[in-house]
Coordinates of C-alpha atoms in Angstrom, one line a residue:
M20 CA -21.4 25.4 17.6
Y21 CA -18.2 27.2 17.0
Q22 CA -17.1 24.2 19.2
A23 CA -18.6 21.4 17.9
V24 CA -17.1 22.3 14.1
R25 CA -13.1 23.2 15.6
A26 CA -13.6 19.4 17.7
R27 CA -14.6 18.1 13.7
L28 CA -11.8 19.8 12.2
R29 CA -8.9 19.0 14.9
A30 CA -10.3 15.2 14.5
L31 CA -10.1 15.4 10.6
V32 CA -6.1 16.8 11.1
N33 CA -5.3 14.3 13.2
G34 CA -6.7 11.2 11.2
A35 CA -4.6 12.5 7.7
R36 CA -1.9 12.9 10.3
A37 CA -2.5 8.9 11.3
V38 CA -2.8 7.8 7.7
R39 CA 0.3 9.5 6.6
R40 CA 2.0 7.8 9.2
D41 CA 1.1 4.3 7.9
A42 CA 0.8 5.1 4.5
G43 CA 2.0 2.5 2.3
M44 CA 4.9 -0.1 1.8
V45 CA 8.1 0.4 3.1
T46 CA 11.0 0.3 0.6
S47 CA 12.2 -3.7 1.2
E48 CA 8.5 -4.9 1.2
Y49 CA 8.4 -3.3 -2.6
A50 CA 11.6 -5.3 -3.0
M51 CA 10.1 -8.3 -2.0
G52 CA 7.0 -8.2 -3.8
I53 CA 8.9 -7.3 -6.9
V54 CA 11.1 -10.6 -6.8
A55 CA 8.1 -12.4 -5.7
A56 CA 6.8 -11.0 -8.8
V57 CA 9.3 -12.0 -11.4
A58 CA 10.0 -15.2 -10.4
F59 CA 6.5 -16.7 -10.7
A60 CA 7.1 -14.6 -13.8
V61 CA 10.2 -17.3 -14.4
V62 CA 8.7 -20.6 -13.2
L63 CA 5.1 -19.6 -15.4
Y64 CA 7.2 -19.4 -18.0
K65 CA 9.1 -22.5 -18.6
V66 CA 5.3 -24.2 -17.4
V67 CA 4.5 -23.1 -20.9
T68 CA 7.9 -23.0 -23.1
S69 CA 7.9 -26.7 -22.0
G70 CA 7.5 -29.2 -24.6
T71 CA 4.4 -31.2 -22.8
V72 CA 2.5 -27.5 -22.9
S73 CA 3.4 -25.8 -26.0
E74 CA 2.6 -28.6 -28.1
E75 CA -1.2 -29.0 -25.7
L76 CA -1.4 -25.2 -26.3
Q77 CA -0.6 -25.3 -29.9
G78 CA -3.8 -28.3 -30.2
I79 CA -6.1 -26.3 -28.7
V80 CA -5.7 -22.9 -30.7
K81 CA -5.3 -25.6 -33.6
Q82 CA -8.8 -27.3 -33.1
A83 CA -10.6 -23.5 -31.1
L84 CA -9.9 -22.1 -35.3
H85 CA -11.3 -25.0 -36.9
A86 CA -13.9 -25.2 -34.8
G87 CA -17.2 -24.8 -36.5
M88 CA -19.9 -22.3 -35.9

């Protein structure tokens, strides 16, 4: 029984070491993710603030505010 407990403990320690080695993204991956997120936010902002889309959004909001229940 002692050997089984020891083997299980060894497996847990080795598993923890393996997870720790590959635990997440590196700095360059974080940087690329942030750049992509900012680029998407800029494009979305430009689309939403364009004249046509802005007028449509205002129309939808006005219609929703004047809707009867």
